[in-house]
Short mmCIF file of C-alpha atoms in Angstrom, two decimals:
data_model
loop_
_atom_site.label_atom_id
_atom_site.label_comp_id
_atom_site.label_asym_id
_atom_site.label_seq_id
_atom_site.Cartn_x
_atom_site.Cartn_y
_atom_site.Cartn_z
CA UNK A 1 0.00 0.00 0.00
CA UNK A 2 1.49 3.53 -0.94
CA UNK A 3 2.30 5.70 1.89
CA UNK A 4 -0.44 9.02 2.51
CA UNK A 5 1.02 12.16 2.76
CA UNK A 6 -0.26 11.72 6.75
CA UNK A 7 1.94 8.77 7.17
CA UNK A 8 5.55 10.58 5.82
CA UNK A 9 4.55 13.32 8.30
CA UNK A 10 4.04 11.28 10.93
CA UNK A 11 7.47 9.63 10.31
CA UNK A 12 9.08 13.24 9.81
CA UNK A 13 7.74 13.82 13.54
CA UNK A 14 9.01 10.66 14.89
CA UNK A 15 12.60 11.08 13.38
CA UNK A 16 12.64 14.84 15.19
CA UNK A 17 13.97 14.98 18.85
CA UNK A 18 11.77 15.95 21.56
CA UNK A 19 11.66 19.58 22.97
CA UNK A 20 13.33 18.11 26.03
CA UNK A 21 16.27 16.32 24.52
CA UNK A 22 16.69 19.32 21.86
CA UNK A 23 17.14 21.44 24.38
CA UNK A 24 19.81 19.70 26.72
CA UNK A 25 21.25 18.89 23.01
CA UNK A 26 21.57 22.64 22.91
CA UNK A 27 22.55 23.57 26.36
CA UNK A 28 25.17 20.99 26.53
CA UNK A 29 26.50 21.65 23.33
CA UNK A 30 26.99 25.55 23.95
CA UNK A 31 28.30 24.63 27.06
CA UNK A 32 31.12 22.65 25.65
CA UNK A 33 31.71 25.35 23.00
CA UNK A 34 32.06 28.04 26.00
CA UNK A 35 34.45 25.30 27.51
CA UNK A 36 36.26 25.46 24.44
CA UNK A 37 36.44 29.13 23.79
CA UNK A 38 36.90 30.18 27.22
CA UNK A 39 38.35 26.93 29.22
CA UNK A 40 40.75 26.21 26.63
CA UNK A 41 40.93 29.31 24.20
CA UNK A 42 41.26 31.92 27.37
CA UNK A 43 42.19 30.45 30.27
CA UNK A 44 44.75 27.38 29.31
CA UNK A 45 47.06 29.92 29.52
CA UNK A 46 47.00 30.07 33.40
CA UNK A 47 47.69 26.24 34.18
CA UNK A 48 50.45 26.34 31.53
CA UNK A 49 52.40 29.70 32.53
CA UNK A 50 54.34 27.97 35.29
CA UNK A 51 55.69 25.31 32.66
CA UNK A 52 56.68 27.90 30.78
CA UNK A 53 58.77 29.71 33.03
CA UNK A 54 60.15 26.96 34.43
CA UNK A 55 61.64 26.21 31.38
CA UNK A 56 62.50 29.70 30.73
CA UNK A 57 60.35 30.04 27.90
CA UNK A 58 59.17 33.36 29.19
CA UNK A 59 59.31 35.19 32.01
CA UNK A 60 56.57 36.89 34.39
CA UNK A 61 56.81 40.64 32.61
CA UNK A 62 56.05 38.93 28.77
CA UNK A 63 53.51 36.60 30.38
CA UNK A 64 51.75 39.25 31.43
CA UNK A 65 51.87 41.20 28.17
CA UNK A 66 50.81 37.82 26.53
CA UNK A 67 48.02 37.48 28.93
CA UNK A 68 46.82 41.11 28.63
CA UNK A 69 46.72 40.79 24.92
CA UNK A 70 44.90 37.88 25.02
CA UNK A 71 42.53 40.05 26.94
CA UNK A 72 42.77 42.83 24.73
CA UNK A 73 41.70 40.30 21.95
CA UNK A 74 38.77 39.54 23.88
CA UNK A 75 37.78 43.38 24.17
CA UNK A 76 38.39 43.69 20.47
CA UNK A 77 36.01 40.33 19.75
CA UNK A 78 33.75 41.52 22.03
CA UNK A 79 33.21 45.04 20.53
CA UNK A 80 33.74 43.69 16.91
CA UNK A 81 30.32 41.44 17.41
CA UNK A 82 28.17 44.29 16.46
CA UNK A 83 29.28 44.36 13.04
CA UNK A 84 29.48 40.88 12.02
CA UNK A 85 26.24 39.95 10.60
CA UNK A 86 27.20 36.29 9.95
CA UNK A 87 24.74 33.58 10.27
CA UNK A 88 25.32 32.96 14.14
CA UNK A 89 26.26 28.99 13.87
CA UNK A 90 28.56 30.10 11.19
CA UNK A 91 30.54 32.25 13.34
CA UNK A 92 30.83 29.71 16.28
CA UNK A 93 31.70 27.24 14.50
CA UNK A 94 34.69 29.54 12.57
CA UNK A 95 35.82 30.68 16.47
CA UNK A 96 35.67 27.55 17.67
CA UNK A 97 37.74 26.14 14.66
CA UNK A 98 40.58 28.92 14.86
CA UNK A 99 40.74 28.35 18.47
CA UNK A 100 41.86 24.46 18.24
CA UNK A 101 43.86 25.97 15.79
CA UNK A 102 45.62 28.60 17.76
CA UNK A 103 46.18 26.51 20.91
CA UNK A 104 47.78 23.72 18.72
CA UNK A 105 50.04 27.07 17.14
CA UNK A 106 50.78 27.49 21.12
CA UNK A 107 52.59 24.38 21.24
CA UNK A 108 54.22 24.76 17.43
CA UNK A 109 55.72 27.64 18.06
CA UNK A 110 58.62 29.18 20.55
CA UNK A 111 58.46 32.42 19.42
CA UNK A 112 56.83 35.47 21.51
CA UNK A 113 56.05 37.89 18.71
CA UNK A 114 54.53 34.86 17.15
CA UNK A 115 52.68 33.99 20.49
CA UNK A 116 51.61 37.48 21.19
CA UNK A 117 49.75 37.18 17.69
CA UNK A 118 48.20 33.61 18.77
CA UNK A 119 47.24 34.86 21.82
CA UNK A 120 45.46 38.09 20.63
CA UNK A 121 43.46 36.42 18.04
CA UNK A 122 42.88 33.83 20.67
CA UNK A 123 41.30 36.67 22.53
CA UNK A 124 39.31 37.88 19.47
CA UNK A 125 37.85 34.28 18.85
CA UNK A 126 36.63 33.10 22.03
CA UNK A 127 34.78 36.73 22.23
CA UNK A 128 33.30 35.57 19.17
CA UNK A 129 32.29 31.87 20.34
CA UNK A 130 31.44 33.31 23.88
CA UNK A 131 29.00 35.88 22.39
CA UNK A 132 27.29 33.82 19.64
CA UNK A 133 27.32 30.60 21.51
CA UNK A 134 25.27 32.15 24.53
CA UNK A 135 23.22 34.78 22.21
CA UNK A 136 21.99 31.69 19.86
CA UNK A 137 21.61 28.98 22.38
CA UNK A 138 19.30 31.41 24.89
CA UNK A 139 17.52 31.85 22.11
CA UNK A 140 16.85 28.58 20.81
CA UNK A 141 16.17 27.29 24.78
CA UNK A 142 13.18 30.58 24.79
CA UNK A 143 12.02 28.55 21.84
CA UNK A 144 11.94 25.89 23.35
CA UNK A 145 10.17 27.17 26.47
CA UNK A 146 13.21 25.97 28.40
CA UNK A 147 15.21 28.61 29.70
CA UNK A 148 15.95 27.29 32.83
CA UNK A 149 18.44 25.27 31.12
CA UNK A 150 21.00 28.57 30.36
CA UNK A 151 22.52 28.21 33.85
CA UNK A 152 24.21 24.94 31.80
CA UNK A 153 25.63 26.58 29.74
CA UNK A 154 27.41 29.23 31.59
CA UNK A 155 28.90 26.47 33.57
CA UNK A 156 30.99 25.78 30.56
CA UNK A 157 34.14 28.06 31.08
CA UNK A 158 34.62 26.03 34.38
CA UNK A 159 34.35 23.09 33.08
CA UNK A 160 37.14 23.93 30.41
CA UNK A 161 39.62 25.68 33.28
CA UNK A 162 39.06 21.89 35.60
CA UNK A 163 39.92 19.84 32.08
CA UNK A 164 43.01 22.17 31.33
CA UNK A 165 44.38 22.82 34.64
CA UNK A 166 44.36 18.72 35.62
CA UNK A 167 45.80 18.20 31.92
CA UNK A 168 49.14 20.85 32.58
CA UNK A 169 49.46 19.03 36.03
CA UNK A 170 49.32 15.47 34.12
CA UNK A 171 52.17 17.16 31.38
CA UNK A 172 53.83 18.22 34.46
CA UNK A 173 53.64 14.99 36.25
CA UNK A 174 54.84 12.87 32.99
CA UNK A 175 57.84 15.48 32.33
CA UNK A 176 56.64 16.46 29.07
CA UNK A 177 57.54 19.72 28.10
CA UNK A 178 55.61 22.92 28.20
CA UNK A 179 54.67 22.76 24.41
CA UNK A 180 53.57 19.23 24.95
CA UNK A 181 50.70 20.59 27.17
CA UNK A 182 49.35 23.04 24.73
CA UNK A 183 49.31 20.72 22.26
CA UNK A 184 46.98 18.18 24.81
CA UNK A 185 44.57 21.21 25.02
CA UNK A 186 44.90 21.66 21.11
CA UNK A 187 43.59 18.25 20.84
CA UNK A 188 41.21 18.02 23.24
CA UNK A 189 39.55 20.99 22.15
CA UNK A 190 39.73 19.36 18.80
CA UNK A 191 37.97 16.33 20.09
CA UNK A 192 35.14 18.59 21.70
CA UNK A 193 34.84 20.29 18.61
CA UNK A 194 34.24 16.91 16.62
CA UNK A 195 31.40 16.12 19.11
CA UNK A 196 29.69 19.22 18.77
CA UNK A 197 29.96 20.34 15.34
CA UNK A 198 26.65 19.10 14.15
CA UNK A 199 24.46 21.06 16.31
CA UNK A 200 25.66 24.19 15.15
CA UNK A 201 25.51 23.05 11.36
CA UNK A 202 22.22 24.40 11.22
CA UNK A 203 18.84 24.50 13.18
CA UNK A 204 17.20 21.15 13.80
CA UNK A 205 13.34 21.34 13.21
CA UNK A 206 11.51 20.48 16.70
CA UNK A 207 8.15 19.42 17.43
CA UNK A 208 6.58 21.52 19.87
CA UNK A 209 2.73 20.38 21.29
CA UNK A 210 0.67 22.13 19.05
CA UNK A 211 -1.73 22.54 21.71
CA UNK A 212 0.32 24.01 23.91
CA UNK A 213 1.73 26.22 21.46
CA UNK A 214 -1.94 27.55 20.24
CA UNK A 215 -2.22 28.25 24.61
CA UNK A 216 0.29 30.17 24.19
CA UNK A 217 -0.24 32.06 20.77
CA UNK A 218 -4.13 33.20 22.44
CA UNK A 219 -2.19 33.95 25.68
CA UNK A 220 0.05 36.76 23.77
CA UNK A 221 -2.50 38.04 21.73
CA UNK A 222 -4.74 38.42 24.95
CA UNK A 223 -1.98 40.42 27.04
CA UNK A 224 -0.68 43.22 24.75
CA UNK A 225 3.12 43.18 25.21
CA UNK A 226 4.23 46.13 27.41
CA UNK A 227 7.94 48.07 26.69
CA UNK A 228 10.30 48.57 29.68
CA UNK A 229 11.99 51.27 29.42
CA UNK A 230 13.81 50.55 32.58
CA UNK A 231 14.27 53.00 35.64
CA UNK A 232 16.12 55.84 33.82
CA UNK A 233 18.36 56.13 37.10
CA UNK A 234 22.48 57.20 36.00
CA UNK A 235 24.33 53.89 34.13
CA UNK A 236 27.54 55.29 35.20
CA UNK A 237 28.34 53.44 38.34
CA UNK A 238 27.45 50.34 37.16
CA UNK A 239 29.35 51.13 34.06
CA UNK A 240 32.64 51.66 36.36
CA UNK A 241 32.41 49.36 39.15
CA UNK A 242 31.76 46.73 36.93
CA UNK A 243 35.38 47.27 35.72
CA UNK A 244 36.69 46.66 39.30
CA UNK A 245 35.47 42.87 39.20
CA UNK A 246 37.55 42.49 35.92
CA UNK A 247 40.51 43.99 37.68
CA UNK A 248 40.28 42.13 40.59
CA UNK A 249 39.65 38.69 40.10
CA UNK A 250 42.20 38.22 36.66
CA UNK A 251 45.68 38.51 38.67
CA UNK A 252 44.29 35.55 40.48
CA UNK A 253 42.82 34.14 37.45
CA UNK A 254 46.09 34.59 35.69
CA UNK A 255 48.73 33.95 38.26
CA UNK A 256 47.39 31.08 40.59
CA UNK A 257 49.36 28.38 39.72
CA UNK A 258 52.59 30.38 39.86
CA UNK A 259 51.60 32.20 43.19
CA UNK A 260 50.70 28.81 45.10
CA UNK A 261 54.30 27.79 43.75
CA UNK A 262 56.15 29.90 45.09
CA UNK A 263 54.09 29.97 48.16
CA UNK A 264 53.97 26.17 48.38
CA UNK A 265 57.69 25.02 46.61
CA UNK A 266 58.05 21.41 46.06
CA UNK A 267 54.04 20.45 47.01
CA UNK A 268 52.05 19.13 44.37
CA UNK A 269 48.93 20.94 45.43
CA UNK A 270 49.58 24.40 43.52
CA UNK A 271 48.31 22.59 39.89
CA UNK A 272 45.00 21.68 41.59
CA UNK A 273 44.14 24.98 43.17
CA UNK A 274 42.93 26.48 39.35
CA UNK A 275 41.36 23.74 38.68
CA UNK A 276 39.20 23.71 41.75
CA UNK A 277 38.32 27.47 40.64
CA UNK A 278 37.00 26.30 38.18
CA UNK A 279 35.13 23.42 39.20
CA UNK A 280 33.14 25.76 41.90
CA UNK A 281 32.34 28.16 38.32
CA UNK A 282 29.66 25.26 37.54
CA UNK A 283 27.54 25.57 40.84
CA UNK A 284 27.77 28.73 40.84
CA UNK A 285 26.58 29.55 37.33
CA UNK A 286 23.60 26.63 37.86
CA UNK A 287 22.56 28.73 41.32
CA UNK A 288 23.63 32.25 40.74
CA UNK A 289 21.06 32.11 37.98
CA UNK A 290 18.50 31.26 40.23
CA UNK A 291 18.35 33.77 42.24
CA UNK A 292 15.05 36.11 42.39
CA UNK A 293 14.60 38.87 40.32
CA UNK A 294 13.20 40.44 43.80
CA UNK A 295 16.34 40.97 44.83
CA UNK A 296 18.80 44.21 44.06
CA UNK A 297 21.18 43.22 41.76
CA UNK A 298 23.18 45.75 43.53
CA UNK A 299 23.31 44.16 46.51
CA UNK A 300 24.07 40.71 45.41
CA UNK A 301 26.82 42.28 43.07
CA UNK A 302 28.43 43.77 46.27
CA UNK A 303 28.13 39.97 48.19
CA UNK A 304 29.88 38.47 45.18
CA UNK A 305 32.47 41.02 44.93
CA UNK A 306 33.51 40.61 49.02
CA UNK A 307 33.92 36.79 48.17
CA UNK A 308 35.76 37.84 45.44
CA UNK A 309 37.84 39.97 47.45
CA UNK A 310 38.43 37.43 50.30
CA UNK A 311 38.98 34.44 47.81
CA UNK A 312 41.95 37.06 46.79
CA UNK A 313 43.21 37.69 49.88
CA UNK A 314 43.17 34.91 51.91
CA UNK A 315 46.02 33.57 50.33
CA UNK A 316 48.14 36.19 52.00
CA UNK A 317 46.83 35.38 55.56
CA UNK A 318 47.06 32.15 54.87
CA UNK A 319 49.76 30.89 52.33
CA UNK A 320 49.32 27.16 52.94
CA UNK A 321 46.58 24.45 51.26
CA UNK A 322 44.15 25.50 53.08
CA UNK A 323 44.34 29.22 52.30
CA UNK A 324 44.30 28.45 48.70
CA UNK A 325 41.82 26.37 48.28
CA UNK A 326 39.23 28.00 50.03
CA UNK A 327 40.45 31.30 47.86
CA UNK A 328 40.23 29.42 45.13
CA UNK A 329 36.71 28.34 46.32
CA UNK A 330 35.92 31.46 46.73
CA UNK A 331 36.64 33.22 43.55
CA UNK A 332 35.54 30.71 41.65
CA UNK A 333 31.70 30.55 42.60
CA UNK A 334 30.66 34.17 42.26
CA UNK A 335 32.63 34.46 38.85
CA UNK A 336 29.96 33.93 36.15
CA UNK A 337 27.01 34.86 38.53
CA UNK A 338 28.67 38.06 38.64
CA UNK A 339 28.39 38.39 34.84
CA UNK A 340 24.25 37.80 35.53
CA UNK A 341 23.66 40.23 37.91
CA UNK A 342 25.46 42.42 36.17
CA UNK A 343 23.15 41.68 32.79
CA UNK A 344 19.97 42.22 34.69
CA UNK A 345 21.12 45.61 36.70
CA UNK A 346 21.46 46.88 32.74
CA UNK A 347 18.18 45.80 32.13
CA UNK A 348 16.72 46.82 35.71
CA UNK A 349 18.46 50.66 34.43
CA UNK A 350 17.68 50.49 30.41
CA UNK A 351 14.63 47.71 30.52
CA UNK A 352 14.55 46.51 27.05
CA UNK A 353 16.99 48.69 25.77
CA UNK A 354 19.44 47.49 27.43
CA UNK A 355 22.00 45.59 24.57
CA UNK A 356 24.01 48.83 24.59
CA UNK A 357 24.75 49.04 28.41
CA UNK A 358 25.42 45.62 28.20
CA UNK A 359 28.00 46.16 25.63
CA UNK A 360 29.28 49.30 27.67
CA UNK A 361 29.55 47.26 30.79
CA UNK A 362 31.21 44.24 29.14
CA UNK A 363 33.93 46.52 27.45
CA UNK A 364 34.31 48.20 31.03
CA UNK A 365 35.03 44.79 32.23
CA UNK A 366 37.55 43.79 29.54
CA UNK A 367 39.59 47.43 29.98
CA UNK A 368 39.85 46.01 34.17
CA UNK A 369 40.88 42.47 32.91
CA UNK A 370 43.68 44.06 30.90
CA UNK A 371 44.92 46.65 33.11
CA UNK A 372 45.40 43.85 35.65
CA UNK A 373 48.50 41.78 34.72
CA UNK A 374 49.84 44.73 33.47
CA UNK A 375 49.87 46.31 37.09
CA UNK A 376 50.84 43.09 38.53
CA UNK A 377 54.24 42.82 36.73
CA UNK A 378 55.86 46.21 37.60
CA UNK A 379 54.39 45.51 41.45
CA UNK A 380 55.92 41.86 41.30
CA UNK A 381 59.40 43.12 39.59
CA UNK A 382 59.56 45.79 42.89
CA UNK A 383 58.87 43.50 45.60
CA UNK A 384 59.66 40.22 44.83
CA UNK A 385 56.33 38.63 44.95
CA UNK A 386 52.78 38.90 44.93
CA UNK A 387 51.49 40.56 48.03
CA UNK A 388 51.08 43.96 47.14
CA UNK A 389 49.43 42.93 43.62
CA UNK A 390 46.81 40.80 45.25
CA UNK A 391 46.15 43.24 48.06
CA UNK A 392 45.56 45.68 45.41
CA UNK A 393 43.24 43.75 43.49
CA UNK A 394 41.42 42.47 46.89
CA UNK A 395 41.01 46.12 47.55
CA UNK A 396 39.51 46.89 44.26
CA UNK A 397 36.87 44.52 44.92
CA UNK A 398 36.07 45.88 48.38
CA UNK A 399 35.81 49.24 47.05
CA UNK A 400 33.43 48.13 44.25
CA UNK A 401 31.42 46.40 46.72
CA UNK A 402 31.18 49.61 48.91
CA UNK A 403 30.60 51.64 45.43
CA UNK A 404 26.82 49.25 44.86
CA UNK A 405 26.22 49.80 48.38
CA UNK A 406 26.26 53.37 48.41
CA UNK A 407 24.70 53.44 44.50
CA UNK A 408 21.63 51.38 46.40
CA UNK A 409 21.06 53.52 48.99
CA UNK A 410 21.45 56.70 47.01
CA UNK A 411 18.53 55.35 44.97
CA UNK A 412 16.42 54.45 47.78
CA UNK A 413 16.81 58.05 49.71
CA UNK A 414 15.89 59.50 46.01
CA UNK A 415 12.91 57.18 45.54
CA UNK A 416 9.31 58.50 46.18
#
């Protein structure tokens, strides 16, 4: 008997995936793609600095020029994304593609001009996968009336900094030299790439309950859509404090590994410590997301900037395991919830104008991340060690917290 029309639908329905599993598909897949761009593309560079000055490959004043430009590539990618007007997938999967390519270049290379070209345009592409990867896969979980799911997929950087901090302490543990490590990241990323490519070939077709989607068609045309235009209040001090989280959390971010070594010589805890910074990003992207709207981003801005500030400090009370880990603890689970809060104060200030604040903000935050190592170096080359570059970055964060303390109280004596 031929087959109706009916029956090749039917079979057309049964061959597309679920809302459900599309959107964990989606989630998990941007998640690995922020693990590659940031994890890997970003923040392999942390775990593998020691290696490389232990071999004398660099020293601590280019490292930090080669980690500065990497976040000066980031600024660049960042601002850059509102002109491309790609198809989204089509950019990810480019970034994602020149990023197994420049960490592989990492480990081909022994050259620092060469490297400080890598590691810009390293910068530039995991902007460019960070952006897109979040921007499309939000979208496509809204579609799916699964938005919940987005906390996922900001728990992807941490993943990435636990894989590539416990692979430089394996290339460390086996001997191998520095390059050797890169070039485990290179293909690891590679391998993540392979698994994900698919999903971002193009947009998968997804059966949605047309009864629940008729619901919700009468549901919209019943409630005429409102526009938020936001409170109006001054953008400026979120626009600069926002820069003091970038400042204070990257010398940290950057220098760990070397810190806790010098701190800690001949213990093989300091190659765990980043990792574990990482590994407390993923709970506290999942959580920090849930927090309720009720609540002043200002205020839980300021809490996460104090942890931030103690996770930074501790280690100079307490130079020993124990100080570092809980630092590391404590840096690691406000760092993407900070990047929330921070989303929704633009919105709370600009409603749903808000894409250029957001932009503002996220370039303040790049300008903090790469004035850091650059005022770590000089303060390292005068003293010896760390100390004074930490305590200045622990105090940024303090002040910043003070700064949306004041900035919510100013707006509740002003308020009717």
């Amino acid at each position: 008997m031929p087959a109706t029309l009916a029956d090749s639908d039917n079979v057309t329905k049964l061959r597309q995936p679920s809302p459900e599993r599309a959107a964990w598909r989606i989630a998990l897949s941007c998640m690995l793609a922020l693990s590659i761009a940031m994890g890997i593309g970003r923040f392999a560079f942390t775990p593998m600095l020691p290696l490389m000055l232990h071999e004398h490959l660099t020293d601590i004043q280019h490292g930090s020029w080669l980690a500065s430009l990497n976040y000066a590539g980031y600024f660049i990618g960042a601002l850059s994304c509102m002109w491309l007007h790609f198809t989204p997938t089509l950019i990810i999967r480019f970034a994602l593609a020149a990023t197994v390519a420049l960490t592989l270049a990492m480990g081909l290379m022994e050259s620092f001009a060469v490297w400080a070209v890598v590691r810009t345009l390293a910068g530039v592409m995991s902007a460019w996968a960070m952006v897109f990867s979040a921007g499309w896969g939000f979208r496509k979980l809204a579609e799916l009336r699964m938005p919940s799911l987005g906390g996922v997929i900001f728990a992807g950087p941490g993943a990435g900094i636990v894989v590539t901090g416990l692979l430089a302490s394996l290339n460390d543990t086996l001997g191998w030299p520095a390059r050797g490590g890169w070039l485990l990241c290179g293909v690891l990323a590679l391998a993540l790439l392979a698994v994900i490519w698919r999903t971002f070939v193009a947009d998968v077709p997804v059966a949605v309950d047309a009864t629940k989607s008729a619901d919700a068609a009468k549901s919209t045309a019943a409630v005429a859509p409102s526009i938020n235009h936001g409170s109006g209040e001054s953008v400026i001090p979120v626009t600069i404090l926002y820069s003091f989280a970038g400042f204070g959390y990257i010398i940290t971010a950057t220098f760990l590994p070397v810190i806790a070594r010098q701190a800690l010589p001949g213990s093989p805890w300091p190659d765990l410590f980043f990792p574990l910074l990482g590994l407390m990003v993923i709970p506290g992207a999942i959580i920090g997301a849930r927090a309720p709207l009720s609540w002043d981003n200002r205020l839980l801005l300021a809490v996460c900037y104090v942890m931030q500030g103690l996770g930074v400090g501790i280690g100079i009370v307490l130079p020993n395991v124990v100080g570092f880990a809980l630092g590391s603890v404590l840096v690691g689970l406000p760092f993407t919830a900070i990047t929330v809060y921070a989303v929704r104060e633009c919105r709370r200030l600009r409603g749903d104008n808000a894409n250029g604040l957001i932009g503002l903000v996220t370039a303040s935050y790049g300008i903090g991340q790469i004035v850091g190592p650059l005022v770590a170096a000089p303060l390292v080359a005068a003293t010896g060690g760390f100390t004074t570059a930490l305590l200045c970055a622990s105090g940024v964060l303090v002040l910043g917290a003070i700064g949306f303390v004041w900035d919510w109280r100013r707006s509740l004596e002003r308020a009717p």
